[in-house]
XYZ file of C-alpha atoms in Angstrom:
730
model
C 60.794 6.506 55.782
C 63.320 7.928 53.310
C 63.319 11.301 55.021
C 64.250 9.849 58.407
C 67.420 8.363 56.942
C 68.411 11.757 55.539
C 68.557 13.345 58.996
C 71.557 11.566 60.548
C 73.601 11.976 57.382
C 72.699 15.679 57.192
C 73.637 16.243 60.825
C 76.925 14.386 60.430
C 77.727 16.416 57.329
C 77.011 19.654 59.176
C 79.218 18.710 62.111
C 82.068 17.705 59.804
C 81.718 20.952 57.862
C 81.687 22.886 61.122
C 84.966 21.275 62.218
C 86.622 21.600 58.818
C 85.744 25.275 58.515
C 87.113 26.543 61.814
C 85.080 29.406 63.110
C 86.532 32.713 61.964
C 85.184 36.229 61.562
C 83.867 37.038 58.120
C 86.030 39.184 55.916
C 83.486 41.031 53.860
C 80.409 43.175 54.334
C 77.634 44.154 51.932
C 74.922 46.785 51.841
C 72.200 44.430 53.028
C 71.649 44.131 56.777
C 72.474 41.159 58.964
C 70.188 38.664 60.588
C 68.304 40.034 63.581
C 68.881 39.118 67.191
C 65.225 38.245 67.609
C 64.107 34.733 66.755
C 60.675 35.612 65.429
C 61.599 37.061 62.001
C 60.587 40.627 62.729
C 59.550 42.528 59.612
C 61.186 45.928 59.243
C 60.510 48.427 56.468
C 63.441 50.454 55.226
C 64.693 52.321 52.203
C 65.817 50.376 49.162
C 69.506 49.643 48.511
C 71.526 52.174 46.475
C 70.489 52.454 42.855
C 66.757 52.378 43.584
C 66.283 55.345 45.871
C 62.713 55.977 44.763
C 61.476 52.483 45.599
C 60.351 51.245 48.999
C 61.287 47.758 50.023
C 60.191 45.605 52.929
C 63.330 43.967 54.271
C 62.666 40.723 56.140
C 65.446 39.026 58.134
C 65.773 35.270 57.672
C 68.457 32.709 58.541
C 69.029 29.498 60.508
C 67.940 31.101 63.777
C 64.357 31.608 62.510
C 64.053 28.312 60.653
C 62.378 26.158 63.307
C 58.741 26.054 62.207
C 58.755 29.321 60.263
C 58.420 28.731 56.535
C 59.236 31.296 53.875
C 55.508 31.476 53.130
C 54.783 32.204 56.789
C 57.279 35.063 56.898
C 55.981 36.562 53.641
C 52.424 36.500 54.929
C 53.401 39.193 57.485
C 54.317 41.736 54.793
C 51.624 44.269 53.779
C 50.160 43.628 50.343
C 50.964 39.902 50.310
C 48.651 36.896 50.291
C 50.154 33.418 50.553
C 48.398 30.339 49.226
C 49.366 26.848 50.388
C 48.501 23.437 48.993
C 48.073 21.396 52.156
C 50.254 21.588 55.274
C 53.901 21.678 56.331
C 56.232 21.402 53.361
C 53.461 21.464 50.753
C 53.490 23.742 47.722
C 53.015 27.418 48.558
C 53.179 30.606 46.500
C 52.661 34.328 47.002
C 50.375 36.941 45.468
C 51.133 40.658 45.713
C 48.192 43.046 45.624
C 45.844 40.406 44.230
C 48.172 39.352 41.418
C 48.479 35.791 40.184
C 51.458 33.698 41.255
C 53.168 34.206 37.887
C 52.867 37.981 38.239
C 55.359 37.874 41.115
C 58.976 37.280 40.117
C 61.220 35.466 42.608
C 64.974 36.112 42.592
C 67.835 34.380 44.384
C 70.739 36.781 44.930
C 69.399 38.805 42.006
C 69.093 35.767 39.679
C 65.528 35.189 38.391
C 63.954 31.832 39.252
C 60.925 32.638 37.075
C 62.030 35.397 34.681
C 59.140 37.320 33.117
C 56.742 35.242 35.222
C 57.814 31.994 33.554
C 56.311 29.385 35.937
C 55.406 29.552 39.626
C 58.101 29.303 42.287
C 57.282 26.921 45.140
C 58.197 28.824 48.313
C 58.272 25.570 50.272
C 61.320 24.485 48.273
C 63.233 27.615 49.388
C 64.066 27.031 53.076
C 64.403 29.933 55.489
C 67.762 28.674 56.805
C 69.405 29.164 53.424
C 68.977 32.943 53.282
C 69.968 35.869 55.473
C 67.403 38.385 54.222
C 64.471 38.822 51.839
C 63.592 42.019 49.960
C 59.943 42.433 48.923
C 59.128 45.069 46.289
C 55.389 45.599 45.846
C 54.661 46.937 42.386
C 57.564 49.032 41.075
C 60.928 47.240 41.246
C 64.409 48.665 40.496
C 65.765 48.316 36.967
C 68.524 45.917 38.061
C 65.898 43.166 38.242
C 64.765 43.693 34.641
C 61.250 43.001 35.889
C 58.013 44.735 34.947
C 55.907 42.259 36.934
C 52.465 43.583 37.878
C 52.644 42.135 41.391
C 56.269 42.847 42.208
C 59.568 41.188 43.076
C 60.847 39.025 45.947
C 64.647 38.754 46.190
C 66.180 36.137 48.507
C 69.722 36.948 49.612
C 72.312 34.521 50.917
C 74.462 35.595 53.875
C 76.534 38.650 53.069
C 79.694 37.824 54.971
C 79.199 40.394 57.706
C 81.402 39.926 60.711
C 78.380 40.177 63.003
C 76.639 37.183 61.421
C 76.921 33.831 63.148
C 79.586 31.794 61.298
C 77.833 28.505 62.020
C 74.382 27.331 63.048
C 72.583 24.037 63.461
C 68.981 23.205 64.354
C 66.450 20.418 64.551
C 62.652 20.430 65.006
C 60.274 17.549 65.677
C 56.547 17.453 66.206
C 53.065 16.531 65.075
C 52.260 14.392 62.056
C 55.655 12.676 62.030
C 57.438 15.934 61.192
C 61.212 16.242 61.448
C 63.111 19.278 60.195
C 66.873 19.863 60.395
C 69.039 22.631 59.018
C 72.499 24.096 59.323
C 74.984 26.575 57.949
C 78.705 27.158 58.213
C 80.893 30.016 57.010
C 84.603 30.631 56.668
C 86.645 33.517 55.364
C 90.134 32.475 54.240
C 92.122 35.420 53.026
C 90.043 37.075 50.322
C 87.769 34.053 49.835
C 84.464 33.529 51.615
C 82.801 30.074 51.690
C 79.170 29.433 52.650
C 77.572 25.981 53.014
C 73.981 25.348 54.127
C 71.587 22.412 54.193
C 67.889 21.998 54.964
C 65.904 18.764 55.349
C 62.206 18.136 55.973
C 60.162 14.990 56.477
C 56.484 14.809 57.434
C 53.886 12.055 57.306
C 51.133 14.684 57.108
C 48.529 12.326 58.569
C 46.353 14.882 60.325
C 42.559 14.601 60.878
C 40.402 16.977 58.865
C 36.765 17.964 58.464
C 34.999 16.346 55.472
C 31.441 17.292 54.524
C 31.605 14.729 51.657
C 30.513 17.441 49.247
C 27.002 17.623 50.751
C 27.023 20.978 52.525
C 23.208 20.872 52.934
C 23.379 17.551 54.789
C 25.244 17.624 58.108
C 24.374 14.021 58.971
C 27.160 12.583 56.796
C 29.916 14.930 58.048
C 32.990 13.124 59.349
C 36.571 13.673 60.509
C 38.838 11.164 58.753
C 42.634 11.150 58.945
C 44.677 12.381 55.992
C 46.503 9.486 54.380
C 49.100 9.256 51.634
C 50.516 12.691 52.434
C 54.235 12.087 53.082
C 56.795 14.707 52.014
C 60.573 14.391 51.908
C 62.664 17.366 50.884
C 66.370 18.172 51.003
C 68.169 21.263 49.764
C 71.437 23.088 50.133
C 73.535 26.046 49.093
C 77.235 26.100 48.271
C 78.730 29.508 47.584
C 82.338 30.558 47.065
C 83.138 34.262 46.733
C 86.590 35.719 46.263
C 87.789 39.274 45.889
C 90.653 40.709 43.870
C 91.034 44.394 44.581
C 87.701 46.069 43.866
C 86.445 43.056 41.875
C 84.659 39.991 43.229
C 83.793 36.609 41.716
C 81.049 34.309 42.992
C 80.095 30.707 42.215
C 76.719 29.627 43.613
C 74.998 26.228 43.471
C 71.558 25.525 45.004
C 70.288 21.927 44.571
C 66.837 20.867 45.830
C 65.207 17.424 45.798
C 61.558 16.634 46.695
C 59.534 13.424 46.837
C 55.926 13.581 47.991
C 52.663 11.704 48.020
C 49.729 13.633 46.535
C 46.536 13.341 48.528
C 43.961 14.900 46.217
C 41.032 17.046 47.295
C 38.732 16.439 50.241
C 35.955 15.112 48.025
C 38.308 12.981 45.928
C 41.281 11.746 48.009
C 44.153 9.987 46.273
C 45.911 6.838 47.453
C 48.620 6.202 44.858
C 49.635 9.504 43.211
C 53.295 10.487 43.574
C 55.178 13.643 42.588
C 58.975 13.894 42.534
C 61.066 16.852 41.495
C 64.587 18.196 41.463
C 65.770 21.751 40.897
C 69.258 23.182 40.626
C 70.418 26.736 40.042
C 74.066 27.250 39.111
C 75.335 30.836 38.931
C 78.644 32.484 38.082
C 78.761 36.154 38.951
C 81.463 38.819 38.630
C 81.402 42.347 39.996
C 83.773 45.099 38.889
C 83.731 48.508 40.573
C 85.784 51.508 39.537
C 86.203 55.197 40.326
C 88.274 58.166 39.266
C 89.954 58.566 42.634
C 91.509 61.945 41.884
C 88.138 63.452 41.079
C 86.369 61.658 43.896
C 88.759 62.884 46.572
C 89.331 66.477 45.467
C 86.074 67.760 46.845
C 83.479 66.447 49.201
C 80.688 68.152 47.272
C 82.157 68.035 43.763
C 81.332 65.574 40.999
C 82.548 62.005 41.077
C 82.800 59.304 38.430
C 81.861 55.842 39.636
C 81.028 52.787 37.585
C 80.030 49.219 38.202
C 79.813 46.324 35.748
C 78.279 43.033 36.858
C 78.245 40.192 34.300
C 76.386 36.999 35.245
C 75.781 33.533 33.795
C 73.235 31.054 35.158
C 71.613 27.722 34.418
C 68.321 26.673 36.034
C 67.281 23.020 35.707
C 63.986 21.445 36.810
C 62.993 17.802 36.434
C 59.503 16.813 37.643
C 57.617 13.524 37.448
C 53.927 12.927 38.179
C 52.603 9.381 38.541
C 48.827 9.124 38.914
C 48.156 5.474 37.953
C 44.575 5.361 39.277
C 43.465 8.667 37.671
C 42.724 10.123 41.118
C 43.857 13.694 40.422
C 42.703 14.495 36.909
C 40.287 13.245 34.313
C 42.597 10.444 33.174
C 45.546 8.405 34.405
C 48.916 10.087 33.999
C 52.564 9.144 34.261
C 54.391 12.148 32.915
C 57.765 13.811 33.201
C 58.620 17.436 32.480
C 62.130 18.815 32.084
C 62.756 22.584 32.097
C 66.122 24.164 31.325
C 66.804 27.886 31.362
C 70.164 29.279 30.379
C 70.753 32.967 30.904
C 73.372 35.689 30.636
C 73.192 39.317 31.620
C 75.341 42.397 32.095
C 74.271 45.151 34.474
C 76.206 48.390 34.008
C 75.877 51.341 36.374
C 77.434 54.763 35.880
C 77.316 57.631 38.400
C 78.670 60.734 36.639
C 77.567 62.961 39.517
C 76.602 62.541 43.125
C 72.958 63.261 42.318
C 72.689 61.120 39.162
C 72.947 57.384 38.480
C 72.275 55.685 35.144
C 72.165 51.965 34.428
C 71.710 49.580 31.524
C 70.681 45.955 31.944
C 71.039 43.520 29.033
C 69.696 40.007 29.616
C 69.285 37.064 27.247
C 67.848 33.679 28.085
C 66.743 30.445 26.466
C 63.843 28.450 27.971
C 63.464 24.819 26.902
C 60.683 22.434 27.962
C 60.482 18.762 27.110
C 57.505 16.641 28.145
C 57.528 12.845 28.306
C 54.660 10.363 28.450
C 56.138 7.574 30.565
C 53.247 5.220 29.803
C 54.637 4.860 26.266
C 57.959 3.632 24.980
C 60.390 6.023 23.342
C 61.138 5.925 19.617
C 63.753 3.216 20.184
C 61.421 1.045 22.230
C 63.032 2.078 25.511
C 61.305 2.929 28.776
C 62.312 6.594 28.972
C 58.934 7.695 27.620
C 57.628 9.168 24.397
C 57.824 12.878 23.665
C 56.522 15.137 20.927
C 59.725 17.202 20.987
C 61.082 20.255 22.727
C 59.258 23.507 23.275
C 61.616 26.454 23.485
C 61.418 30.203 23.715
C 64.188 32.789 23.607
C 63.975 36.147 25.336
C 65.926 39.383 25.323
C 65.485 42.173 27.881
C 66.944 45.671 27.694
C 66.296 48.061 30.589
C 67.615 51.621 30.607
C 67.060 53.531 33.831
C 68.191 56.451 35.911
C 67.978 57.805 39.450
C 68.150 61.565 39.909
C 68.167 63.025 43.432
C 67.123 66.668 43.323
C 67.218 68.949 46.378
C 64.073 71.011 46.994
C 63.039 73.492 49.635
C 62.335 70.726 52.140
C 64.270 67.504 51.706
C 64.851 65.977 48.267
C 62.947 64.414 45.371
C 64.138 61.284 43.591
C 63.012 60.501 40.041
C 63.492 56.988 38.621
C 62.373 56.495 35.004
C 62.782 53.072 33.364
C 62.389 52.139 29.716
C 62.318 48.365 29.234
C 62.179 46.370 26.016
C 61.227 42.671 26.091
C 61.565 40.535 22.968
C 60.181 36.966 22.899
C 60.929 34.550 20.085
C 58.010 32.066 20.116
C 58.465 30.288 16.802
C 59.954 27.150 18.423
C 56.987 26.589 20.738
C 55.690 24.192 18.087
C 52.173 23.277 17.093
C 49.310 21.742 18.988
C 49.697 17.950 18.592
C 46.032 17.470 17.590
C 45.782 20.192 14.952
C 47.511 22.644 12.694
C 46.874 25.759 14.769
C 49.793 27.704 16.172
C 50.244 27.652 19.924
C 48.510 30.640 21.520
C 46.509 31.969 18.563
C 47.071 35.694 18.296
C 50.642 35.458 19.555
C 53.261 36.577 17.060
C 56.335 34.493 16.291
C 58.318 37.496 17.478
C 56.612 39.258 20.360
C 58.002 42.717 21.188
C 56.901 44.672 24.282
C 57.955 48.218 25.129
C 57.277 48.724 28.834
C 57.918 52.231 30.191
C 57.482 52.830 33.895
C 58.734 55.207 36.505
C 58.657 56.248 40.130
C 59.108 59.384 42.175
C 59.636 59.916 45.878
C 59.928 62.865 48.208
C 61.820 62.675 51.488
C 61.050 65.805 53.516
C 62.524 64.287 56.667
C 64.960 61.397 57.142
C 62.589 58.543 58.077
C 59.573 59.891 56.124
C 59.157 59.169 52.406
C 56.234 59.784 50.051
C 56.313 57.731 46.855
C 54.407 57.062 43.663
C 54.901 54.968 40.536
C 53.144 53.964 37.331
C 53.881 51.716 34.378
C 52.825 49.216 31.743
C 52.873 45.463 32.174
C 52.795 42.520 29.781
C 53.431 38.801 30.260
C 53.215 35.900 27.835
C 51.779 32.590 29.115
C 54.524 30.411 30.529
C 55.237 26.858 29.417
C 53.355 25.414 32.396
C 50.245 27.443 31.567
C 50.488 26.301 27.946
C 51.501 22.642 28.262
C 51.442 21.767 31.966
C 49.700 18.698 33.370
C 50.219 18.386 37.114
C 47.109 16.455 37.990
C 44.923 19.181 39.460
C 46.571 21.985 37.415
C 46.251 21.706 33.624
C 47.541 24.051 30.900
C 45.777 25.504 27.876
C 47.439 26.009 24.468
C 44.883 28.694 23.489
C 46.183 31.270 25.975
C 47.309 34.724 24.817
C 49.560 37.238 26.568
C 48.132 39.365 29.376
C 48.803 43.107 29.567
C 47.887 45.975 31.828
C 48.587 49.309 33.443
C 49.161 50.003 37.124
C 49.865 52.885 39.474
C 50.525 53.297 43.181
C 50.958 55.974 45.820
C 52.085 55.629 49.394
C 54.031 56.852 52.382
C 56.552 55.211 54.674
C 58.052 56.062 58.047
C 61.115 53.932 58.701
C 61.527 52.566 62.211
C 62.199 55.654 64.323
C 63.246 55.607 67.947
C 61.636 58.067 70.342
C 62.998 57.372 73.802
C 62.202 53.742 74.612
C 59.599 53.539 71.805
C 60.291 52.529 68.192
C 57.635 53.254 65.554
C 57.430 52.491 61.843
C 54.588 52.462 59.342
C 53.933 51.841 55.654
C 50.749 52.829 53.778
C 49.989 52.333 50.091
C 47.191 52.542 47.533
C 47.478 50.707 44.192
C 45.264 49.959 41.219
C 45.712 47.914 38.047
C 43.624 47.131 34.996
C 44.598 43.940 33.159
C 43.498 42.670 29.753
C 43.408 38.912 29.009
C 44.294 38.070 32.614
C 45.624 34.494 32.893
C 44.226 32.607 35.858
C 43.151 29.097 36.898
C 39.501 28.111 37.361
C 38.008 24.692 38.244
C 35.959 22.508 35.934
C 33.263 20.045 37.029
C 35.933 17.516 38.077
C 37.565 20.199 40.311
C 40.597 20.237 38.011
C 42.060 23.745 37.748
C 42.712 24.782 34.138
C 44.291 27.964 32.780
C 42.039 30.511 31.034
C 42.126 34.118 29.822
C 39.675 36.594 31.370
C 38.771 39.459 29.019
C 39.474 42.215 31.522
C 40.052 42.546 35.262
C 40.376 45.387 37.753
C 42.351 45.471 41.022
C 42.367 48.065 43.791
C 44.570 47.514 46.823
C 44.795 49.320 50.147
C 47.584 48.099 52.384
C 49.190 49.161 55.597
C 51.821 48.018 58.046
C 52.568 49.197 61.577
C 55.513 48.187 63.754
C 55.847 49.178 67.408
C 58.704 48.433 69.770
C 59.192 49.240 73.435
C 62.406 48.642 75.378
C 62.835 49.019 79.113
C 63.969 47.508 82.395
C 62.040 46.138 85.330
C 64.349 45.587 88.240
C 67.248 43.591 86.853
C 65.175 42.321 83.928
C 65.548 43.762 80.421
C 62.307 43.811 78.455
C 61.618 44.245 74.716
C 58.048 44.307 73.430
C 57.456 44.183 69.652
C 54.248 44.313 67.618
C 54.025 43.991 63.814
C 50.714 44.328 61.977
C 49.866 44.136 58.274
C 46.472 44.684 56.639
C 45.655 44.250 52.950
C 42.244 45.065 51.467
C 41.724 44.152 47.793
C 38.841 44.859 45.456
C 39.281 42.492 42.484
C 36.596 42.429 39.808
C 36.014 40.457 36.643
C 35.048 42.938 33.893
C 33.989 40.262 31.424
C 31.182 41.334 29.081
C 29.149 38.220 29.902
C 26.378 38.994 32.420
C 27.171 35.698 34.169
C 30.616 36.938 35.188
C 30.463 40.736 34.877
C 31.543 42.524 38.075
C 32.003 39.245 39.928
C 34.852 38.775 42.380
C 37.953 37.281 40.771
C 38.619 33.649 41.741
C 41.008 33.017 44.639
C 41.561 36.697 45.503
C 40.654 37.286 49.151
C 39.148 40.745 49.848
C 40.854 41.030 53.260
C 44.107 39.674 54.651
C 45.330 40.523 58.165
C 48.475 39.451 59.993
C 49.526 40.424 63.506
C 52.501 39.246 65.555
C 53.340 40.277 69.110
C 56.486 39.195 70.929
C 57.983 39.826 74.337
C 61.676 39.199 75.035
C 63.303 39.205 78.459
C 66.955 39.052 79.505
C 68.929 39.203 82.743
C 72.323 38.270 84.133
C 71.115 34.749 84.776
C 69.052 34.569 81.562
C 70.372 35.281 78.080
C 66.928 35.483 76.489
C 63.348 34.334 77.001
C 60.897 35.091 74.157
C 57.126 34.685 74.044
C 55.158 35.379 70.861
C 51.651 35.196 69.458
C 50.674 35.344 65.772
C 47.235 35.829 64.279
C 46.327 35.645 60.619
C 42.967 36.154 58.993
C 42.056 35.645 55.346
C 38.475 36.351 54.320
C 36.306 34.005 52.280
C 36.617 34.056 48.508
C 35.472 31.989 45.516
C 37.059 29.233 43.456
C 35.115 29.918 40.258
C 34.252 32.773 37.885
C 30.498 32.545 38.597
C 31.101 32.969 42.367
C 29.092 29.846 43.174
C 31.847 27.874 44.956
C 32.866 29.769 48.123
C 35.933 28.909 50.170
C 36.094 29.086 53.931
C 37.783 32.077 55.610
C 40.860 31.421 57.724
C 41.153 32.665 61.301
C 44.288 31.090 62.751
C 46.330 31.681 65.908
C 49.801 30.408 66.792
C 52.000 30.784 69.881
C 55.674 30.130 70.573
C 58.090 30.287 73.498
C 61.887 30.065 73.332
C 64.591 30.215 75.987
C 68.380 30.332 76.100
C 69.879 30.449 79.585
C 73.369 31.391 78.370
C 75.255 31.742 75.105
C 77.061 28.515 75.962
C 73.770 26.587 75.730
C 71.368 25.960 72.834
C 68.076 27.778 72.304
C 65.000 25.624 72.930
C 61.660 26.594 71.416
C 58.130 25.181 71.590
C 55.492 26.231 69.044
C 51.801 25.526 68.576
C 50.409 26.271 65.117
C 46.635 26.637 64.600
C 46.218 26.898 68.350
C 42.431 26.485 68.376
C 42.451 23.480 66.023
C 40.316 25.179 63.342
C 39.282 22.701 60.615
C 36.200 24.420 59.182
C 34.547 27.837 59.017
C 31.020 29.093 58.403
C 30.105 30.641 55.026
C 26.883 31.681 53.293
C 24.972 28.685 51.999
C 23.948 30.524 48.831
C 26.290 33.485 48.098
C 24.168 34.498 45.067
C 21.033 35.095 47.173
C 21.367 38.131 49.487
C 18.148 37.128 51.208
C 19.464 33.707 52.286
C 21.332 34.247 55.558
C 21.707 30.521 56.280
C 25.264 29.462 57.097
C 26.950 26.164 56.377
C 30.318 24.863 57.544
C 32.983 24.562 54.851
C 36.227 22.617 55.383
C 39.405 24.654 55.786
C 41.226 24.102 52.491
C 43.874 25.576 50.245
C 43.256 27.112 46.808
C 42.601 23.784 45.039
C 40.729 21.948 47.772
C 43.476 20.241 49.802
C 42.592 20.189 53.551
C 44.814 22.199 55.895
C 46.111 20.771 59.187
C 44.635 21.464 62.590
C 46.627 22.013 65.778
C 50.318 21.271 65.246
C 52.932 21.125 68.015
C 56.647 21.497 67.289
C 59.743 21.506 69.522
C 62.986 23.038 68.258
C 66.605 23.149 69.428
C 69.127 25.547 67.855
C 72.866 25.813 68.293
C 75.016 28.708 67.127
C 78.756 29.281 66.775
C 80.950 27.576 69.338
C 77.875 26.096 71.045
C 77.556 23.521 68.246
C 78.453 20.096 69.722
């Protein structure tokens, strides 16, 4: 019931903030686009922001007007090359893979600040609400040097509202629906002189008590199949963003704070449901950012085609704090009862310097230092003073230094131009404070040096023969040390391993992109890419006999990815009715193989990497004098069957899910009302091969629809949403 009490207070706070910050046009603009007019989070592919001209980025609009039932995971799933994994239903843990990578091989940024630098931990997408951000940039593979990231999968950067005058200065929404779900969100903006203030909030409560298919672990016996109701699955979450940005001449200063609080009941797997396990967590990111831009005006203005001298220096300080508690008193999630608390603190500082000595050349240097500290507590024991705060075996800490030197050179050729972007990155990890294994005298991660130094060169090239058309390619080295969760974590169904060593690899990609191009009433855009990686000592999670996922190293793994996206738009009029038809499709095909020398695992499919992922969304919008907008949309997603284990003996069910939505706003003076149905056909199980190791056995059995660790997913879910914007807010 706690979540229901949050709602009225959140709504009152939003209304007060809306009145206090009188609606005013925003004073500042940035180089990232605004939120779209459409309510269905259309995915558009466009060139990367300045300073990364050779990279291709998928730019996805977000914001309060798409926050009804659309989660960040749901939006990401529409981008080519992505595969989203969820643990349960609405509001449950979710994370993203890019091109078959693990979750840690994708780095998540918030306004350019790393939430998991160097793949340190997994970022829960469910804790990052859509309403908080105006846009998301998704880099598959090669990422610009300003991120200081050599992640094998890629980078996702979430951007808060830029301050554009076309963005709505205030928004408020509320959704209610199946399984006791209530979601509210809001945002308000104000520009006062040279200062811009942004406040947002997001709240979610769900009971999560949906029915699900349970074969009771006896897939050969259909007589004991049943459809119980999911119990002990409540989630309460609240989050917000407070940002103040001020400008002095060509300089700007930003203070950003992003608190998040979550309290949820853990239900366990289908075969082993839990009735008492609780997880609670809090996360806060505090950032201070400065941005100084300069130019030699006399040189810049003397000639349109002559050289110019531009520079930009952006220092940044941040502190990321996470505090998580797991209470499993009946030992329902793991192999033993647990009441543990983990505290993570990351302090970081960086300076990003960019120099453009000529119009065709840009050079940059990123220097980043950070300190990661983890402290684990056993709350079943008293502390050293006899108190109840829990016993601990001390802090685990690791320091890191990143240096990234890069350049972008735009060279004219006979047709169009070629852009070259080399990057030389140096990562230094100081591991000597990770400590020793409590039950022995072996160093943590045998084979890992106290001082781990990685030199990671990479580069990209692109050719633009015609404005919207770009051909691109990139290649580079990759290395990542196991994070503190993978080493020491104990989250019930996910357990760490202190014997892990760093993973390393090499990857390359090639592709082509046509940005959205208008031809009469038709708009067309496409994105095609081929990528391959070979990884040594790949870190992944596999289940043991108790279905507890534990971290392991695989000797060698191979990935090959083919991905494509196609967007089509058609605008026209029928009588006095304006029509806009939009279709967005994304297909990802991945060949992921375990190259272990053991004949048991050699050439097997890698666990939890689906060979095929398809997403398709079609929407139709109508407008007239008497109708501001009516939108109808349909979404289809398909994820093929995969395996949970290295031996490929535990198959998972494929997912074939449809959703529909309809929204209407009669006039701009009235709110938008939307109705959505998720999992339209109420799919709870899918057919798979009974014995995947026997090609001659074509018998099928029904497997429950689950996430990557065995949590059941919800069936048909109905949600109703109301959104207010600007002066329409009551």
